[in-house]
Coordinates of N, CA and C in Angstrom, one line a residue:
A1 N 154.3 -0.4 118.5 CA 154.0 -1.1 119.9 C 155.3 -1.8 120.5
A2 N 155.7 -2.7 119.6 CA 157.1 -3.5 120.2 C 158.3 -2.7 120.5
Q3 N 158.3 -1.6 119.4 CA 159.5 -0.6 119.7 C 159.2 0.1 121.0
F4 N 158.2 0.6 121.2 CA 157.7 1.3 122.2 C 158.1 0.5 123.6
G5 N 157.6 -0.9 123.4 CA 157.9 -1.5 124.9 C 159.4 -1.8 124.9
A6 N 160.1 -2.0 124.0 CA 161.4 -2.3 124.1 C 162.2 -1.0 124.7
A7 N 161.7 0.2 124.3 CA 162.3 1.4 124.7 C 162.1 1.5 126.1
V8 N 161.1 1.6 126.5 CA 160.4 1.5 128.0 C 161.3 0.4 128.8
E9 N 161.2 -0.9 128.6 CA 162.1 -1.6 129.4 C 163.5 -1.3 129.4
T10 N 163.9 -0.9 128.3 CA 165.5 -0.3 128.6 C 165.6 0.8 129.6
L11 N 164.6 1.8 129.5 CA 164.8 2.7 130.3 C 164.2 2.3 131.7
Y12 N 163.3 1.5 131.9 CA 163.2 1.3 133.4 C 163.9 0.2 134.2
A13 N 164.4 -0.9 133.2 CA 165.2 -1.9 133.8 C 166.3 -1.3 134.9
P14 N 167.1 -0.3 134.7 CA 167.9 0.1 135.6 C 167.3 1.1 136.4
L15 N 166.6 1.8 136.3 CA 165.7 2.5 137.1 C 165.1 1.8 138.3
L16 N 164.5 0.7 138.0 CA 163.6 -0.2 139.0 C 164.7 -0.8 139.6
T17 N 165.7 -1.4 138.9 CA 167.2 -2.2 139.9 C 167.5 -1.3 140.7
L18 N 168.1 -0.1 140.4 CA 168.4 1.0 141.5 C 167.5 1.2 142.3
Y19 N 166.2 1.5 142.1 CA 165.3 2.0 143.0 C 165.1 0.8 144.2
T20 N 165.1 -0.4 143.5 CA 164.7 -1.8 144.6 C 166.0 -1.6 145.4
L21 N 166.9 -1.7 145.0 CA 168.1 -2.1 145.9 C 168.4 -0.7 147.0
V22 N 168.1 0.5 146.5 CA 168.2 1.6 147.5 C 166.8 1.4 148.5
T23 N 165.8 1.1 148.1 CA 164.9 1.1 149.1 C 164.7 0.0 149.8
V24 N 165.5 -1.1 149.6 CA 165.2 -2.3 150.6 C 166.5 -2.0 151.3
A25 N 167.6 -1.4 150.9 CA 168.8 -1.0 151.6 C 168.4 -0.1 152.8
T26 N 167.7 1.0 152.2 CA 166.9 2.1 153.2 C 166.0 1.4 154.3
A27 N 165.0 0.7 154.0 CA 164.1 0.2 154.7 C 165.0 -0.6 156.0
C28 N 165.9 -1.6 155.5 CA 166.4 -2.5 156.6 C 167.3 -1.5 157.5
Y29 N 168.1 -0.6 157.1 CA 168.9 0.4 157.9 C 167.9 1.2 159.0
L30 N 166.7 1.8 158.4 CA 165.8 2.4 159.2 C 165.1 1.2 160.4
A31 N 164.9 0.3 159.7 CA 164.4 -0.8 161.1 C 165.2 -1.2 162.2
A32 N 166.5 -1.0 161.7 CA 167.8 -1.6 162.4 C 168.0 -0.2 163.4
V33 N 168.0 0.9 162.9 CA 168.6 2.0 163.7 C 167.6 2.7 164.3
G34 N 166.4 3.0 163.7 CA 164.9 3.5 164.1 C 165.1 4.6 164.8
D35 N 166.0 5.6 164.3 CA 165.9 6.8 164.5 C 166.3 7.7 163.1
L36 N 165.6 9.0 163.0 CA 165.7 9.8 161.7 C 166.3 11.1 162.0
D37 N 167.8 10.8 162.1 CA 168.6 12.2 161.9 C 168.2 13.0 160.8
P38 N 168.8 14.2 160.6 CA 168.4 15.1 159.4 C 169.0 14.5 158.4
P39 N 170.3 13.7 158.2 CA 170.6 13.2 156.7 C 169.7 12.3 156.3
V40 N 168.9 11.3 157.4 CA 168.2 10.2 156.9 C 166.7 10.9 156.7
Q41 N 166.4 12.0 157.3 CA 165.0 12.5 156.9 C 165.2 12.7 155.5
G42 N 166.4 13.7 155.1 CA 166.3 13.8 153.6 C 166.2 12.8 152.5
L43 N 166.8 11.4 153.0 CA 166.6 10.4 152.3 C 165.1 9.8 152.2
V44 N 164.8 9.9 153.4 CA 163.1 9.3 153.1 C 162.4 10.1 152.2
I45 N 162.6 11.5 152.6 CA 161.7 12.4 151.6 C 162.1 12.2 149.9
A46 N 163.4 11.8 150.0 CA 163.6 11.6 148.2 C 163.2 10.2 148.1
L47 N 162.9 9.4 149.0 CA 162.7 7.7 148.6 C 160.9 8.1 148.4
F48 N 160.1 8.9 148.9 CA 158.7 9.1 148.9 C 158.7 9.5 147.5
A49 N 159.6 10.4 147.0 CA 159.2 11.0 145.4 C 159.8 9.9 144.6
L50 N 160.9 9.0 144.7 CA 161.1 8.1 143.9 C 160.2 7.1 143.9
D51 N 159.1 7.0 144.7 CA 158.0 5.8 144.5 C 157.4 5.9 143.1
V52 N 157.5 7.2 142.6 CA 156.9 7.5 141.5 C 157.2 6.5 140.6
I53 N 158.4 5.7 140.3 CA 159.3 4.9 139.7 C 158.2 3.9 139.5
P54 N 158.1 2.9 140.4 CA 157.3 1.7 140.4 C 156.0 1.8 139.7
L55 N 155.4 3.1 140.6 CA 154.1 3.6 140.2 C 153.8 3.7 138.6
S56 N 154.6 4.4 138.1 CA 154.4 4.7 136.5 C 154.7 3.4 135.7
W57 N 155.9 2.6 136.5 CA 156.0 1.6 135.5 C 154.7 0.5 135.5
V58 N 154.0 0.1 136.9 CA 152.8 -0.4 136.7 C 151.5 0.0 135.9
L59 N 151.8 1.4 135.8 CA 150.6 2.1 135.1 C 150.8 1.6 133.7
L60 N 152.0 1.9 133.1 CA 152.4 1.4 131.9 C 152.3 0.1 131.3
K61 N 152.6 -0.9 132.3 CA 152.3 -2.2 132.2 C 150.7 -2.2 131.6
V62 N 149.8 -1.7 132.6 CA 148.6 -1.9 132.3 C 147.9 -1.3 131.2
T63 N 148.5 -0.1 130.8 CA 147.8 0.9 129.7 C 148.4 0.9 128.5
A64 N 149.7 0.2 128.3 CA 150.3 0.5 127.0 C 151.4 -0.5 126.7
L65 N 152.1 -1.2 127.7 CA 153.0 -2.1 127.2 C 152.4 -3.5 126.8
P66 N 153.3 -4.0 125.8 CA 152.8 -5.3 125.3 C 153.4 -6.4 126.3
R67 N 152.9 -7.6 126.0 CA 152.9 -8.5 126.9 C 153.6 -9.8 126.2
E68 N 154.4 -10.4 126.8 CA 154.8 -12.0 126.5 C 154.0 -13.0 127.0
H69 N 153.4 -13.9 126.0 CA 152.7 -14.9 126.8 C 152.7 -16.1 125.8
N70 N 153.3 -17.4 126.3 CA 153.6 -18.3 125.5 C 154.2 -18.3 124.2
G71 N 155.0 -17.5 124.3 CA 156.0 -17.3 123.3 C 155.3 -16.1 122.2
H72 N 154.2 -15.8 122.4 CA 153.4 -14.7 121.6 C 153.7 -13.3 122.4
V73 N 153.6 -12.3 121.6 CA 153.4 -10.8 121.9 C 152.2 -10.5 121.9
L74 N 151.4 -10.2 123.0 CA 150.1 -9.6 123.0 C 150.1 -8.0 123.0
F75 N 149.3 -7.3 122.3 CA 149.5 -6.0 122.2 C 148.1 -5.2 122.8
T76 N 146.9 -5.8 122.7 CA 145.9 -5.1 122.9 C 145.5 -5.1 124.1
R77 N 144.9 -4.3 124.8 CA 144.3 -4.3 126.1 C 143.5 -5.4 126.6
A78 N 142.7 -5.7 125.6 CA 141.6 -6.9 125.9 C 142.8 -8.4 125.8
E79 N 143.7 -8.2 125.5 CA 144.4 -9.6 125.6 C 145.6 -9.4 126.6
V80 N 146.2 -8.3 127.0 CA 147.2 -7.9 127.9 C 146.4 -8.1 129.4
L81 N 145.3 -7.6 129.5 CA 144.9 -7.2 131.0 C 144.6 -8.7 131.7
P82 N 143.6 -9.5 130.9 CA 143.3 -10.9 131.6 C 144.6 -11.6 132.0
R83 N 145.6 -11.5 131.2 CA 146.7 -12.3 131.6 C 147.4 -11.8 132.7
Y84 N 147.4 -10.4 132.6 CA 148.4 -9.6 134.0 C 147.4 -9.9 135.4
L85 N 146.1 -9.8 135.0 CA 145.2 -10.2 136.2 C 145.4 -11.5 136.9
R86 N 145.8 -12.2 135.9 CA 145.5 -13.9 136.4 C 147.2 -14.1 136.9
S87 N 147.9 -13.4 136.7 CA 149.4 -13.7 137.1 C 149.5 -13.3 138.6
P88 N 150.9 -13.7 139.0 CA 151.4 -13.3 140.4 C 151.8 -11.9 140.4
E89 N 152.0 -11.3 139.4 CA 152.4 -9.9 139.2 C 151.5 -9.0 140.0
V90 N 150.2 -9.2 139.7 CA 149.1 -8.3 140.1 C 149.2 -8.2 141.9
V91 N 149.4 -9.4 142.3 CA 149.5 -9.0 143.9 C 150.9 -8.6 144.4
V92 N 151.8 -8.9 143.6 CA 153.1 -8.1 143.9 C 153.1 -6.7 143.7
D93 N 152.3 -6.4 142.5 CA 152.4 -4.7 142.4 C 151.6 -4.1 143.4
I94 N 150.3 -4.7 143.6 CA 149.5 -4.1 144.6 C 149.9 -3.9 145.9
L95 N 150.6 -5.0 146.4 CA 151.2 -4.9 147.9 C 152.3 -4.0 147.8
A96 N 153.1 -3.9 146.6 CA 154.6 -3.3 146.9 C 154.2 -1.4 146.7
L97 N 152.9 -1.5 146.3 CA 152.7 0.1 145.8 C 151.9 0.4 146.9
L98 N 151.6 -0.2 147.8 CA 150.7 0.5 149.0 C 151.6 1.3 149.8
P99 N 151.0 2.6 149.9 CA 151.9 3.5 150.8 C 151.8 3.3 152.3
L100 N 152.3 2.2 152.8 CA 152.2 1.9 154.0 C 152.8 2.8 155.1
D101 N 154.1 3.5 154.2 CA 155.0 4.5 155.0 C 154.4 5.7 155.3
V102 N 153.1 6.0 155.0 CA 152.5 7.1 155.9 C 151.8 6.8 156.8
I103 N 151.9 5.6 157.4 CA 151.5 5.2 158.8 C 152.0 5.7 160.0
P104 N 153.4 5.5 159.9 CA 154.2 5.9 161.0 C 154.1 7.6 161.2
V105 N 153.9 8.3 159.7 CA 153.9 9.8 159.4 C 152.6 10.3 160.4
V106 N 151.5 9.6 160.1 CA 150.2 9.9 160.8 C 150.2 9.7 162.2
L107 N 150.7 8.6 162.7 CA 150.9 8.3 164.0 C 151.9 9.2 164.9
G108 N 152.8 9.6 163.9 CA 153.9 10.3 164.7 C 155.0 9.8 165.2
D109 N 154.9 8.6 164.5 CA 156.2 7.7 165.4 C 157.5 7.3 164.1
P110 N 158.1 8.3 163.9 CA 159.2 8.2 162.9 C 160.1 6.9 163.2
A111 N 160.1 6.8 164.4 CA 161.3 5.7 164.6 C 160.8 3.9 164.0
T112 N 159.6 4.1 163.4 CA 159.1 2.6 163.1 C 159.1 2.8 161.3
H113 N 159.6 3.9 161.0 CA 159.2 4.2 159.5 C 159.6 3.1 158.5
G114 N 161.2 2.4 159.0 CA 161.6 1.5 158.1 C 160.9 0.1 158.1
W115 N 160.2 -0.2 159.0 CA 159.2 -1.3 159.2 C 158.3 -1.1 158.0
Y116 N 157.4 0.0 157.8 CA 156.4 0.3 157.0 C 156.8 0.3 155.6
R117 N 158.1 0.1 155.3 CA 158.6 0.1 153.8 C 159.1 -1.1 153.2
F118 N 158.9 -2.0 154.2 CA 159.2 -3.5 153.9 C 158.5 -4.2 152.8
N119 N 157.2 -3.5 152.4 CA 156.5 -4.0 151.4 C 157.0 -3.9 149.9
K120 N 158.0 -2.6 149.8 CA 158.6 -2.5 148.7 C 159.6 -3.5 148.4
A121 N 159.9 -4.6 149.4 CA 160.9 -5.6 149.3 C 160.2 -6.6 148.3
L122 N 159.1 -6.5 147.9 CA 158.5 -7.5 147.2 C 158.8 -7.1 145.4
L123 N 159.4 -6.1 145.5 CA 159.8 -5.5 144.2 C 161.2 -6.6 143.7
L124 N 161.7 -7.2 144.8 CA 162.8 -8.2 144.4 C 162.2 -9.2 143.5
F125 N 160.8 -9.3 143.4 CA 160.4 -10.5 142.6 C 160.8 -10.2 141.2
Y126 N 160.9 -8.9 140.7 CA 161.5 -8.4 139.3 C 163.0 -8.4 139.5
F127 N 163.7 -8.4 140.6 CA 165.0 -7.8 140.6 C 166.0 -8.5 139.9
G128 N 165.8 -9.8 139.7 CA 167.1 -10.5 138.6 C 167.0 -10.3 137.3
E129 N 165.5 -10.2 137.1 CA 165.2 -10.3 135.6 C 165.6 -8.7 135.3
K130 N 165.3 -7.7 135.6 CA 165.4 -6.1 135.5 C 166.9 -6.1 135.6
L131 N 167.8 -6.5 136.6 CA 169.1 -6.5 136.5 C 169.9 -7.1 135.3
A132 N 169.1 -8.3 135.0 CA 169.8 -8.9 133.6 C 169.4 -8.4 132.3
V133 N 168.2 -7.5 132.3 CA 168.2 -6.5 131.2 C 169.1 -5.2 131.2
S134 N 169.2 -4.7 132.6 CA 170.2 -3.6 132.6 C 171.7 -3.8 132.3
L135 N 172.0 -5.0 132.6 CA 173.5 -5.5 132.0 C 173.5 -6.1 130.6
G136 N 172.5 -6.2 130.1 CA 172.4 -6.9 128.6 C 173.4 -6.4 127.7
P137 N 173.8 -5.2 127.5 CA 174.8 -4.7 126.4 C 176.4 -5.2 126.8
L138 N 176.3 -5.7 128.1 CA 178.1 -6.0 128.7 C 178.3 -7.5 128.3
R139 N 179.4 -7.8 128.4 CA 180.0 -9.0 128.0 C 179.8 -10.1 129.0
P140 N 179.5 -11.4 128.7 CA 178.9 -12.3 129.6 C 180.0 -12.2 130.8
T141 N 181.4 -12.3 130.8 CA 182.0 -12.3 132.2 C 181.8 -11.0 133.0
T142 N 181.8 -10.1 132.3 CA 181.4 -8.6 133.0 C 180.0 -8.7 133.6
K143 N 178.9 -9.4 133.0 CA 177.6 -9.4 133.2 C 177.9 -10.2 134.8
R144 N 178.6 -11.4 134.9 CA 178.7 -12.3 135.9 C 179.2 -11.5 137.1
A145 N 180.2 -10.8 136.8 CA 181.1 -10.0 137.9 C 180.1 -8.9 138.3
V146 N 179.5 -8.0 137.5 CA 178.7 -7.1 138.0 C 177.4 -7.6 139.0
S147 N 176.8 -8.6 138.5 CA 175.5 -9.3 139.1 C 176.1 -9.6 140.2
S148 N 177.4 -10.6 140.5 CA 177.4 -11.0 141.3 C 177.7 -9.9 142.7
I149 N 178.2 -8.9 142.4 CA 178.5 -8.1 143.4 C 177.4 -7.2 143.8
V150 N 176.4 -7.1 142.8 CA 175.1 -6.6 143.2 C 174.2 -7.4 144.4
W151 N 174.3 -8.7 143.7 CA 173.7 -9.6 144.9 C 174.2 -9.8 146.2
Y152 N 175.6 -10.0 146.2 CA 176.5 -10.0 147.3 C 176.4 -8.6 148.3
F153 N 176.1 -7.6 147.7 CA 176.1 -6.3 148.4 C 174.6 -6.3 148.9
L154 N 173.7 -6.6 148.2 CA 172.4 -6.7 149.0 C 172.1 -7.4 149.9
V155 N 172.6 -9.0 150.0 CA 172.5 -9.7 151.1 C 173.5 -9.2 152.0
A156 N 174.5 -8.7 151.9 CA 175.5 -8.4 152.9 C 174.6 -7.1 153.8
I157 N 174.0 -6.2 153.1 CA 173.0 -5.3 153.8 C 172.1 -5.9 154.8
F158 N 171.6 -6.8 154.4 CA 170.6 -7.5 155.2 C 171.2 -7.9 156.5
F159 N 172.4 -8.7 156.5 CA 173.1 -9.3 157.4 C 173.6 -8.0 158.1
A160 N 174.2 -7.1 157.7 CA 174.6 -5.8 158.6 C 173.7 -5.2 159.4
C161 N 172.5 -5.0 158.8 CA 171.5 -4.3 159.5 C 170.9 -5.3 160.5
A162 N 170.9 -6.5 160.6 CA 170.5 -7.3 161.4 C 171.6 -7.2 162.7
M163 N 172.7 -7.1 162.5 CA 174.0 -6.9 163.3 C 173.5 -5.4 164.1
L164 N 173.2 -4.6 163.5 CA 172.9 -3.2 163.9 C 171.8 -3.3 165.0
L165 N 170.7 -4.0 164.6 CA 169.3 -4.3 165.0 C 169.6 -4.9 166.5
I166 N 170.7 -6.0 166.5 CA 170.9 -6.8 167.7 C 171.6 -5.7 168.7
A167 N 172.6 -5.2 168.2 CA 173.2 -4.1 169.1 C 172.4 -3.4 169.7
K168 N 171.5 -2.8 168.9 CA 170.6 -1.5 169.4 C 169.7 -2.1 170.5
R169 N 169.4 -3.3 170.3 CA 168.4 -4.1 171.2 C 169.1 -4.5 172.6
I170 N 170.5 -4.8 172.6 CA 171.3 -5.1 173.6 C 171.6 -3.9 174.3
G171 N 171.8 -2.7 173.5 CA 172.3 -1.2 174.1 C 170.9 -0.9 174.8
E172 N 169.6 -1.0 174.4 CA 168.6 -0.5 175.3 C 168.2 -1.3 176.2
A173 N 168.8 -2.8 176.5 CA 168.5 -3.5 177.4 C 169.6 -3.2 178.6
A174 N 170.7 -2.7 178.1 CA 172.0 -2.4 179.2 C 171.3 -1.0 180.0
V175 N 170.8 -0.3 179.2 CA 170.2 0.9 179.8 C 169.1 0.9 180.8
A176 N 168.4 -0.1 180.2 CA 167.3 -0.3 180.9 C 167.6 -1.0 182.3
D177 N 168.8 -1.8 182.3 CA 169.3 -2.7 183.3 C 169.7 -1.7 184.6
A178 N 169.4 -2.1 185.9 CA 169.4 -1.5 186.9 C 170.5 -1.3 187.4
T179 N 171.8 -2.3 186.9 CA 173.2 -2.1 187.2 C 173.5 -1.2 186.2
G180 N 173.3 -1.0 185.1 CA 173.8 -0.2 184.0 C 175.1 -0.5 183.5
S181 N 175.4 -1.8 183.7 CA 176.5 -2.7 183.3 C 176.8 -2.3 181.6
P182 N 178.0 -2.0 181.1 CA 178.2 -1.7 179.6 C 178.3 -2.9 179.1
N183 N 177.9 -2.9 177.8 CA 177.9 -4.3 176.9 C 178.8 -3.9 175.6
L184 N 179.9 -5.0 175.3 CA 181.1 -4.4 174.4 C 180.1 -4.5 173.4
L185 N 179.3 -5.4 172.9 CA 178.7 -5.6 171.7 C 178.0 -4.2 171.1
S186 N 177.4 -3.6 172.1 CA 176.4 -2.4 171.8 C 177.2 -1.1 171.9
D187 N 178.5 -1.1 172.6 CA 179.4 -0.2 172.4 C 180.0 0.0 171.3
R188 N 180.7 -1.1 170.5 CA 181.5 -1.2 169.6 C 180.9 -1.3 168.4
V189 N 179.9 -1.6 168.2 CA 179.2 -1.8 166.8 C 178.7 -0.4 166.2
S190 N 179.3 -0.4 165.2 CA 179.0 0.9 164.2 C 178.6 0.3 162.9
R191 N 178.2 1.4 162.2 CA 177.6 1.0 160.7 C 178.7 0.4 159.8
M192 N 179.9 1.2 159.9 CA 181.0 0.4 159.3 C 181.6 -0.9 159.7
L193 N 181.5 -1.1 161.1 CA 181.8 -2.5 161.3 C 180.8 -3.4 161.2
S194 N 179.4 -3.0 161.2 CA 178.4 -4.1 160.6 C 178.5 -4.7 159.3
L195 N 178.7 -3.6 158.5 CA 178.7 -4.0 157.0 C 180.1 -4.6 156.6
W196 N 181.2 -4.3 157.2 CA 182.3 -5.1 157.3 C 182.4 -6.7 157.7
W197 N 181.6 -6.8 158.7 CA 181.6 -7.9 159.4 C 180.5 -9.1 158.6
A198 N 179.6 -8.3 158.2 CA 178.5 -9.2 157.1 C 179.4 -9.6 155.9
M199 N 180.1 -8.7 155.2 CA 181.0 -8.9 153.8 C 181.9 -9.9 154.1
K200 N 182.5 -9.8 155.3 CA 183.5 -10.5 155.7 C 183.0 -12.2 155.7
H201 N 182.3 -12.4 156.3 CA 181.5 -13.8 156.5 C 180.8 -14.3 155.2
L202 N 180.0 -13.4 154.6 CA 179.5 -13.7 153.4 C 180.6 -14.2 152.4
A203 N 181.9 -13.6 152.3 CA 183.0 -13.9 151.5 C 183.6 -15.3 151.8
G204 N 183.1 -15.8 153.0 CA 183.6 -17.0 153.3 C 184.9 -17.0 154.5
Q205 N 185.1 -15.9 155.0 CA 186.2 -15.7 156.2 C 185.5 -15.7 157.5
F206 N 185.4 -16.9 158.0 CA 184.8 -17.2 159.3 C 185.8 -17.2 160.5
R207 N 187.1 -17.3 160.1 CA 188.1 -17.2 161.3 C 188.8 -15.9 161.3
G208 N 189.6 -15.7 162.3 CA 190.4 -14.5 162.5 C 189.3 -13.2 162.9
E209 N 189.1 -13.2 164.0 CA 188.5 -12.1 164.3 C 188.9 -10.7 164.9
A210 N 190.3 -10.3 164.6 CA 190.7 -9.2 164.6 C 190.0 -8.2 164.0
I211 N 189.7 -7.0 164.9 CA 188.8 -6.1 164.3 C 189.6 -4.9 164.2
P212 N 189.6 -4.4 163.0 CA 190.4 -2.8 162.8 C 189.6 -2.0 163.3
D213 N 190.6 -1.2 164.0 CA 190.1 0.1 165.1 C 190.0 1.4 164.6
S214 N 189.8 1.5 163.1 CA 189.5 2.7 162.6 C 188.5 2.6 161.5
D215 N 187.8 3.4 161.1 CA 186.6 3.1 160.0 C 187.5 3.2 158.8
W216 N 188.5 3.9 158.6 CA 189.1 4.0 157.1 C 189.8 2.5 156.8
L217 N 190.4 1.9 157.9 CA 190.7 0.5 157.7 C 189.3 -0.3 157.3
L218 N 188.6 -0.2 158.3 CA 187.4 -1.0 157.8 C 186.9 -0.8 156.4
G219 N 186.7 0.7 155.7 CA 186.5 0.9 154.4 C 187.5 0.4 153.6
L220 N 188.9 0.2 153.7 CA 189.9 -0.4 152.8 C 189.5 -1.9 152.6
L221 N 189.1 -2.4 153.7 CA 188.8 -4.0 153.8 C 187.4 -4.3 152.9
I222 N 186.6 -3.5 153.0 CA 185.5 -3.6 152.2 C 185.6 -3.1 150.7
V223 N 186.4 -2.3 150.4 CA 186.6 -2.0 149.0 C 187.7 -3.2 148.3
T224 N 188.3 -4.0 149.3 CA 189.1 -5.0 148.8 C 188.1 -6.1 148.5
I225 N 187.3 -6.4 149.3 CA 186.2 -7.4 149.0 C 185.4 -7.1 147.8
L226 N 185.1 -5.9 147.7 CA 184.2 -5.4 146.3 C 185.1 -5.5 145.2
V227 N 186.4 -5.2 145.2 CA 187.2 -5.5 143.9 C 187.5 -6.9 143.8
G228 N 187.9 -7.8 144.6 CA 188.1 -9.0 144.5 C 186.9 -10.1 144.2
L229 N 185.8 -10.0 144.6 CA 184.6 -10.6 144.6 C 184.2 -11.0 142.8
P230 N 183.9 -9.6 142.2 CA 183.9 -9.8 140.7 C 185.2 -10.4 139.9
I231 N 186.0 -10.1 140.4 CA 187.2 -10.9 139.5 C 187.1 -12.4 139.7
F232 N 186.8 -12.7 140.9 CA 186.9 -14.4 141.1 C 185.2 -14.8 140.2
A233 N 184.3 -14.0 140.3 CA 183.3 -14.1 139.7 C 183.2 -14.3 138.0
A234 N 184.0 -13.8 137.5 CA 184.3 -13.5 136.2 C 185.0 -14.4 135.6
L235 N 185.8 -15.2 136.6 CA 186.8 -16.3 135.9 C 186.1 -17.6 135.5

C-alpha cells in the first residue's frame, strides 16, 4: 500500500500541477476576454476532458491511498476517511469538483464561461505541495529556479488578464459613449502586451514605459525575463 501510494503521488503530482496552472490561466483569460473564438472553444472542450484528473485523484484519496497523520501512516479506510472528512481538504475538493462551468452552457451564455471555472482555483491549496513533489528529483538550485518561474508566471497571468479585462471594459464604455471617442488603452492593449506589462512590473521594472511596437519584440522581452529570473533565483 505504501508503494502504491508513493507511485500514485509521483504520477499525479505533475499532472495536478499542470492541470491547476492551465485551468487557472484559462479561467482568468476567459473571464477577461469574454468570448469563445474557435481555438478557445477547443481549449474549453479539452479542459472538460482534463477535469477527470482531479476527480480521479480525489476518488483515489478516498478509496485507496494511505494518509499521513501526526507522523503515522494510516492505511485502512476506517482510519483514513474520518481524518479526511475532518480536514479542510474535503471542503476544497468538493467545491473544486463542482461542475459549475455547465451553467453557462445551459444558459447559452458562453461569454461568462471563465467566471464559472474559478472554483478550480481552489486546487491552488495543493499547488505548492504538488509542485515540490514534481521537482523532487532535481537539485536544490534547480528546484528554486523552476519553482520561482512557475509561481512568477502564475501571478503574471493574473495581472495580465486583469489588464485585458480593464481594457475590454473601457472599450465597451467607449462604444456605448455617444461621442464614440477612441480610447488609447482599449485600442492598444493586446494579449502579448498585457503579459509583457505584467511580467515587467512583477520583475521590479516600474520605470521606462516605452512600449515595443511589435509582438515579436514583446515576445523577446518575455523570453528574456523568463530566462533571467530563474538564474537569479538559483543563485
